[in-house]
Amino acid sequence: MTAAPFASHAEPVRPEWIDYNGHMNVAYYVVAFDNATDAFFDALGFDAAWRARTGRSFFAVEAHVRYLGELRLGQRLAVETRLLAADAKRLHYFHTMRAEGARPVAATFECLSVHVDMATRRAAPFDAADLAHAQAAAAAHALLPPPEGVGRAVSMRASRT
């Protein structure tokens, strides 16, 4: 993995994803981000073969979505992913979604996933090689400026009256 966002996923905005406002419903942004997460894990080597060989997987434990722009039927969405951190049991990553070929950000998704032993369904440490690989990817991405919006929390600012 290089010190650049990973272009993890692209797909069309599907008709069943459009809501009564004529744009992609909030639930389907999360579906598309989940698809991007699968592609990102595959690219890191944590793919179906790895899951079968190791009996390990990942569970999302916390996520934050920001909806910043509309996606409409007929557009293709594209997601870039950054691995922000990796420790003994967790991956912290950030997805940025745009309409394919467009600059404005449509949505972001920040997530913390835990590495799980599927036999016990409990958090488990990575083996040394997998941890080193994940940390190397995070170190490469750390060379970039932090993505806009990382670490944000939901809040309401006091209104000016």
XYZ file of N, CA and C in Angstrom:
483
model
N 0.847 -1.177 0.000
C 0.000 0.000 0.000
C 0.885 1.231 0.000
N 0.518 2.197 -0.800
C 1.313 3.409 -0.920
C 0.754 4.515 -0.046
N 1.513 5.594 0.044
C 1.078 6.756 0.824
C 0.096 7.583 0.006
N -1.006 6.978 -0.358
C -2.078 7.651 -1.080
C -3.375 6.964 -0.687
N -4.491 7.685 -0.739
C -5.750 6.995 -0.435
C -5.940 5.822 -1.377
N -6.501 4.775 -0.857
C -6.774 3.583 -1.634
C -8.135 3.734 -2.302
N -8.191 3.629 -3.616
C -9.462 3.679 -4.340
C -10.130 2.321 -4.187
N -10.887 2.176 -3.099
C -11.336 0.849 -2.704
C -12.573 0.346 -3.407
N -13.400 1.249 -3.935
C -14.686 0.741 -4.397
C -15.386 1.752 -5.298
N -16.116 1.245 -6.278
C -17.011 2.056 -7.111
C -18.208 1.190 -7.486
N -19.365 1.815 -7.553
C -20.578 1.105 -7.967
C -21.645 2.123 -8.341
N -22.665 1.683 -9.091
C -23.728 2.615 -9.471
C -24.694 2.859 -8.316
N -25.323 4.021 -8.332
C -26.438 4.286 -7.420
C -27.633 3.521 -7.985
N -28.141 2.586 -7.226
C -29.185 1.671 -7.699
C -30.593 2.266 -7.522
N -31.535 1.909 -8.385
C -32.900 2.459 -8.271
C -33.525 2.222 -6.896
N -33.286 1.063 -6.309
C -33.894 0.757 -5.003
C -33.273 1.569 -3.862
N -32.198 2.261 -4.125
C -31.553 3.100 -3.121
C -32.127 4.520 -3.081
N -32.965 4.866 -4.042
C -33.510 6.226 -4.136
C -34.743 6.344 -3.244
N -34.790 7.420 -2.459
C -35.912 7.618 -1.540
C -36.914 8.628 -2.094
N -37.884 8.993 -1.291
C -38.945 9.913 -1.714
C -38.444 11.329 -1.972
N -37.207 11.642 -1.604
C -36.622 12.945 -1.917
C -35.888 12.943 -3.256
N -35.859 11.786 -3.916
C -35.223 11.701 -5.224
C -33.715 11.572 -5.187
N -33.174 11.215 -4.032
C -31.727 10.984 -3.923
C -31.471 9.716 -3.113
N -30.197 9.336 -3.023
C -29.842 8.106 -2.320
C -30.205 8.231 -0.840
N -30.922 7.243 -0.345
C -31.339 7.193 1.053
C -30.140 6.970 1.959
N -30.184 7.529 3.162
C -29.055 7.456 4.092
C -28.609 6.020 4.364
N -29.537 5.087 4.447
C -29.175 3.698 4.741
C -28.255 3.117 3.672
N -28.441 3.532 2.427
C -27.659 2.953 1.342
C -26.266 3.547 1.230
N -26.048 4.719 1.791
C -24.676 5.207 1.918
C -23.885 4.211 2.766
N -24.496 3.745 3.859
C -23.818 2.783 4.733
C -23.600 1.459 4.005
N -24.568 1.018 3.212
C -24.383 -0.200 2.413
C -23.183 -0.041 1.473
N -23.104 1.090 0.771
C -21.987 1.316 -0.149
C -20.665 1.401 0.619
N -20.664 2.051 1.787
C -19.445 2.097 2.596
C -19.061 0.701 3.083
N -20.034 -0.137 3.408
C -19.727 -1.506 3.810
C -19.110 -2.283 2.653
N -19.629 -2.085 1.445
C -19.029 -2.707 0.258
C -17.586 -2.235 0.080
N -17.352 -0.943 0.321
C -15.993 -0.401 0.217
C -15.090 -0.991 1.295
N -15.632 -1.212 2.481
C -14.845 -1.826 3.554
C -14.413 -3.231 3.156
N -15.326 -4.002 2.588
C -14.959 -5.349 2.129
C -13.846 -5.293 1.096
N -13.947 -4.379 0.140
C -12.907 -4.244 -0.885
C -11.581 -3.815 -0.268
N -11.639 -2.919 0.712
C -10.433 -2.449 1.400
C -9.770 -3.598 2.158
N -10.557 -4.367 2.904
C -9.995 -5.513 3.623
C -9.380 -6.518 2.647
N -10.058 -6.758 1.526
C -9.501 -7.663 0.512
C -8.139 -7.164 0.036
N -8.042 -5.862 -0.240
C -6.782 -5.293 -0.728
C -5.675 -5.388 0.309
N -6.043 -5.343 1.581
C -5.047 -5.491 2.650
C -4.621 -6.948 2.845
N -5.301 -7.866 2.159
C -4.991 -9.285 2.312
C -5.891 -9.987 3.308
N -6.851 -9.260 3.868
C -7.799 -9.851 4.818
C -9.063 -10.252 4.061
N -8.871 -11.109 3.063
C -9.926 -11.509 2.140
C -10.547 -12.842 2.559
N -11.388 -13.400 1.710
C -12.079 -14.655 2.021
C -11.091 -15.794 2.288
N -10.028 -15.859 1.504
C -9.030 -16.926 1.719
C -8.356 -16.755 3.077
N -8.032 -15.526 3.455
C -7.432 -15.256 4.769
C -8.398 -15.639 5.879
N -9.696 -15.260 5.725
C -10.690 -15.605 6.750
C -10.816 -17.116 6.902
N -10.828 -17.845 5.791
C -10.937 -19.310 5.849
C -9.690 -19.932 6.474
N -8.522 -19.423 6.125
C -7.254 -19.968 6.631
C -7.053 -19.692 8.121
N -7.430 -18.492 8.565
C -7.122 -18.075 9.938
C -8.280 -18.236 10.919
N -9.506 -18.328 10.399
C -10.665 -18.342 11.280
C -10.894 -16.984 11.939
N -10.385 -15.936 11.318
C -10.493 -14.578 11.852
C -11.322 -13.718 10.906
N -11.833 -12.624 11.443
C -12.573 -11.657 10.642
C -12.558 -10.322 11.382
N -13.430 -9.414 10.971
C -13.552 -8.102 11.605
C -15.007 -7.805 11.884
N -15.258 -7.167 13.019
C -16.577 -6.642 13.349
C -16.435 -5.136 13.522
N -17.357 -4.379 12.932
C -17.393 -2.931 13.172
C -17.910 -2.706 14.591
N -17.248 -1.829 15.326
C -17.683 -1.546 16.696
C -18.122 -0.098 16.892
N -17.710 0.797 15.984
C -18.148 2.188 16.066
C -17.984 2.813 14.694
N -18.945 3.663 14.335
C -18.873 4.328 13.033
C -19.536 5.698 13.116
N -19.075 6.578 12.246
C -19.633 7.928 12.151
C -19.751 8.275 10.669
N -20.973 8.565 10.239
C -21.238 8.929 8.850
C -21.573 10.412 8.788
N -21.006 11.085 7.786
C -21.381 12.468 7.489
C -21.949 12.496 6.073
N -23.152 13.037 5.952
C -23.822 13.181 4.657
C -23.621 14.620 4.205
N -22.863 14.801 3.134
C -22.443 16.146 2.731
C -22.995 16.578 1.381
N -23.495 15.657 0.601
C -24.015 15.990 -0.721
C -24.896 14.866 -1.232
N -25.699 15.186 -2.214
C -26.624 14.210 -2.772
C -25.952 13.322 -3.814
N -26.385 12.079 -3.841
C -26.090 11.185 -4.959
C -27.433 10.809 -5.560
N -27.484 10.776 -6.887
C -28.750 10.567 -7.592
C -28.658 9.335 -8.478
N -29.825 8.846 -8.845
C -29.918 7.700 -9.742
C -29.151 7.987 -11.018
N -28.391 6.998 -11.480
C -27.611 7.142 -12.704
C -26.172 7.544 -12.460
N -25.874 8.055 -11.271
C -24.480 8.375 -10.954
C -23.766 7.107 -10.490
N -22.457 7.119 -10.631
C -21.618 6.084 -10.025
C -20.915 6.727 -8.844
N -20.895 6.036 -7.747
C -20.167 6.537 -6.586
C -18.798 5.886 -6.546
N -17.849 6.606 -6.016
C -16.481 6.096 -5.860
C -16.036 6.396 -4.436
N -15.354 5.425 -3.832
C -14.908 5.555 -2.447
C -13.395 5.410 -2.384
N -12.758 6.356 -1.696
C -11.337 6.257 -1.358
C -11.245 5.946 0.134
N -10.242 5.157 0.499
C -10.108 4.720 1.886
C -8.714 4.999 2.392
N -8.646 5.430 3.644
C -7.383 5.638 4.352
C -7.385 4.790 5.603
N -6.309 4.077 5.843
C -6.124 3.363 7.103
C -5.417 4.322 8.046
N -6.114 4.759 9.073
C -5.587 5.768 9.982
C -4.711 5.173 11.070
N -5.057 3.976 11.547
C -4.289 3.360 12.628
C -4.592 1.873 12.683
N -3.628 1.135 13.223
C -3.790 -0.298 13.461
C -3.049 -0.624 14.746
N -3.731 -1.317 15.650
C -3.041 -1.798 16.842
C -3.254 -3.302 16.950
N -2.979 -3.877 18.072
C -2.986 -5.329 18.229
C -4.312 -5.989 17.859
N -5.434 -5.254 18.012
C -6.745 -5.853 17.756
C -7.677 -4.997 16.909
N -7.252 -3.787 16.517
C -8.206 -2.876 15.878
C -7.635 -2.204 14.631
N -8.561 -1.838 13.728
C -8.253 -1.008 12.570
C -9.165 0.212 12.610
N -8.583 1.385 12.394
C -9.319 2.644 12.329
C -9.151 3.163 10.911
N -10.260 3.320 10.190
C -10.172 3.713 8.787
C -11.227 4.746 8.453
N -11.012 5.402 7.321
C -11.845 6.527 6.910
C -12.125 6.417 5.422
N -13.408 6.389 5.064
C -13.832 6.360 3.666
C -14.326 7.743 3.249
N -14.016 8.129 2.018
C -14.542 9.356 1.419
C -15.263 8.971 0.133
N -16.539 9.344 0.031
C -17.370 9.002 -1.127
C -17.644 10.250 -1.962
N -17.503 10.077 -3.268
C -17.831 11.129 -4.235
C -18.611 10.504 -5.388
N -19.320 11.344 -6.125
C -19.807 10.884 -7.427
C -18.564 10.689 -8.280
N -18.483 9.585 -8.992
C -17.290 9.278 -9.767
C -16.947 10.438 -10.693
N -15.691 10.874 -10.641
C -15.215 11.963 -11.473
C -15.496 13.345 -10.910
N -16.183 13.432 -9.762
C -16.520 14.730 -9.173
C -15.609 15.029 -7.988
N -15.370 16.286 -7.719
C -14.538 16.685 -6.580
C -15.312 16.790 -5.272
N -16.559 17.336 -5.263
C -17.222 17.509 -3.973
C -17.447 16.161 -3.273
N -17.235 16.164 -1.977
C -17.441 14.954 -1.177
C -18.933 14.791 -0.926
N -19.455 13.601 -1.194
C -20.863 13.304 -0.937
C -21.070 12.814 0.494
N -20.101 12.055 1.019
C -20.240 11.513 2.376
C -18.887 10.996 2.850
N -18.751 10.908 4.165
C -17.584 10.260 4.761
C -18.065 9.257 5.787
N -17.222 8.276 6.042
C -17.540 7.200 6.983
C -16.258 6.871 7.727
N -16.252 7.115 9.013
C -15.109 6.791 9.862
C -15.504 5.589 10.702
N -14.639 4.589 10.769
C -15.024 3.352 11.444
C -13.863 2.758 12.236
N -14.218 2.122 13.320
C -13.293 1.327 14.114
C -13.797 -0.104 14.060
N -12.953 -1.002 13.568
C -13.297 -2.427 13.500
C -12.352 -3.212 14.392
N -12.880 -4.261 14.980
C -12.082 -5.109 15.855
C -11.829 -6.440 15.150
N -10.625 -6.952 15.333
C -10.181 -8.234 14.793
C -10.756 -9.328 15.699
N -11.461 -10.299 15.110
C -12.244 -11.269 15.880
C -11.842 -12.697 15.533
N -11.733 -13.531 16.567
C -11.597 -14.983 16.398
C -13.015 -15.523 16.219
N -13.316 -16.062 15.054
C -14.683 -16.481 14.758
C -15.119 -17.700 15.566
N -14.185 -18.480 16.104
C -14.561 -19.625 16.945
C -15.131 -19.155 18.281
N -14.560 -18.084 18.822
C -15.015 -17.568 20.116
C -15.908 -16.339 19.967
N -15.853 -15.717 18.773
C -16.585 -14.488 18.484
C -16.211 -13.381 19.467
N -14.934 -13.365 19.802
C -14.366 -12.370 20.707
C -13.172 -11.703 20.036
N -12.869 -10.497 20.494
C -11.692 -9.801 19.988
C -10.454 -10.640 20.231
N -9.554 -10.625 19.261
C -8.323 -11.410 19.345
C -7.191 -10.627 18.700
N -5.972 -10.784 19.214
C -4.848 -10.066 18.600
C -4.522 -10.625 17.212
N -4.020 -9.724 16.359
C -3.494 -10.141 15.063
C -2.276 -11.026 15.293
N -1.968 -11.890 14.324
C -0.652 -12.529 14.391
C 0.373 -11.470 13.961
N 1.628 -11.729 14.238
C 2.684 -10.723 14.051
C 2.762 -10.233 12.608
N 2.672 -11.139 11.640
C 2.798 -10.729 10.231
C 1.625 -9.860 9.798
N 0.405 -10.219 10.196
C -0.766 -9.420 9.827
C -0.714 -8.043 10.482
N -0.289 -7.986 11.731
C -0.175 -6.703 12.420
C 0.873 -5.826 11.732
N 2.023 -6.396 11.407
C 3.076 -5.622 10.739
C 2.580 -5.085 9.399
N 1.856 -5.904 8.660
C 1.314 -5.483 7.364
C 0.324 -4.325 7.536
N -0.587 -4.444 8.492
C -1.582 -3.393 8.728
C -0.899 -2.111 9.200
N 0.062 -2.235 10.086
C 0.746 -1.041 10.591
C 1.585 -0.369 9.508
N 2.137 -1.140 8.603
C 2.884 -0.547 7.484
C 1.942 0.256 6.582
N 0.757 -0.270 6.331
C -0.224 0.460 5.528
C -0.645 1.746 6.237
N -0.891 1.656 7.539
C -1.268 2.853 8.308
C -0.139 3.880 8.307
N 1.097 3.425 8.427
C 2.244 4.345 8.415
C 2.354 5.043 7.062
N 2.114 4.323 5.980
C 2.152 4.949 4.654
C 1.064 6.010 4.532
N -0.115 5.718 5.016
C -1.215 6.679 4.937
C -1.020 7.848 5.904
N -0.254 7.653 6.961
C 0.015 8.736 7.920
C 0.868 9.837 7.302
N 1.498 9.577 6.169
C 2.285 10.596 5.490
C 1.398 11.656 4.836
N 0.123 11.356 4.696
C -0.840 12.292 4.109
C -1.433 13.186 5.191
N -1.927 14.363 4.805
C -2.647 15.163 5.803
C -3.887 14.409 6.266
N -4.319 14.640 7.496
C -5.518 13.928 7.963
C -6.722 14.274 7.089
N -7.607 13.309 6.857
C -8.787 13.615 6.053
C -9.683 14.625 6.781
N -10.324 15.482 6.008
C -11.217 16.480 6.583
C -12.394 15.769 7.253
N -12.611 16.088 8.508
C -13.743 15.510 9.237
C -13.386 14.363 10.149
N -12.144 13.886 10.120
C -11.781 12.762 10.974
C -11.925 13.170 12.445
N -12.474 12.264 13.242
C -12.623 12.499 14.669
C -13.790 13.383 15.049
N -14.628 13.709 14.103
C -15.775 14.570 14.396
C -16.788 13.852 15.271
N -17.552 14.600 16.003
C -18.632 14.071 16.821
C -19.920 14.791 16.444
N -21.029 14.172 16.723
C -22.322 14.789 16.478
C -22.580 15.820 17.566
N -22.930 17.032 17.153
C -23.255 18.072 18.121
C -24.040 19.174 17.423
N -24.672 20.008 18.212
C -25.359 21.182 17.681
C -24.683 22.417 18.280
N -24.255 23.292 17.396
C -23.686 24.547 17.873
C -24.826 25.459 18.312
N -24.574 26.292 19.269
C -25.567 27.257 19.694
C -25.907 28.159 18.520
N -27.177 28.398 18.292
C -27.581 29.250 17.169
C -27.351 30.707 17.523
N -27.065 31.465 16.500
C -26.903 32.914 16.670
C -28.252 33.562 16.410
N -28.759 34.226 17.408
C -30.077 34.856 17.229
C -29.998 36.349 17.197
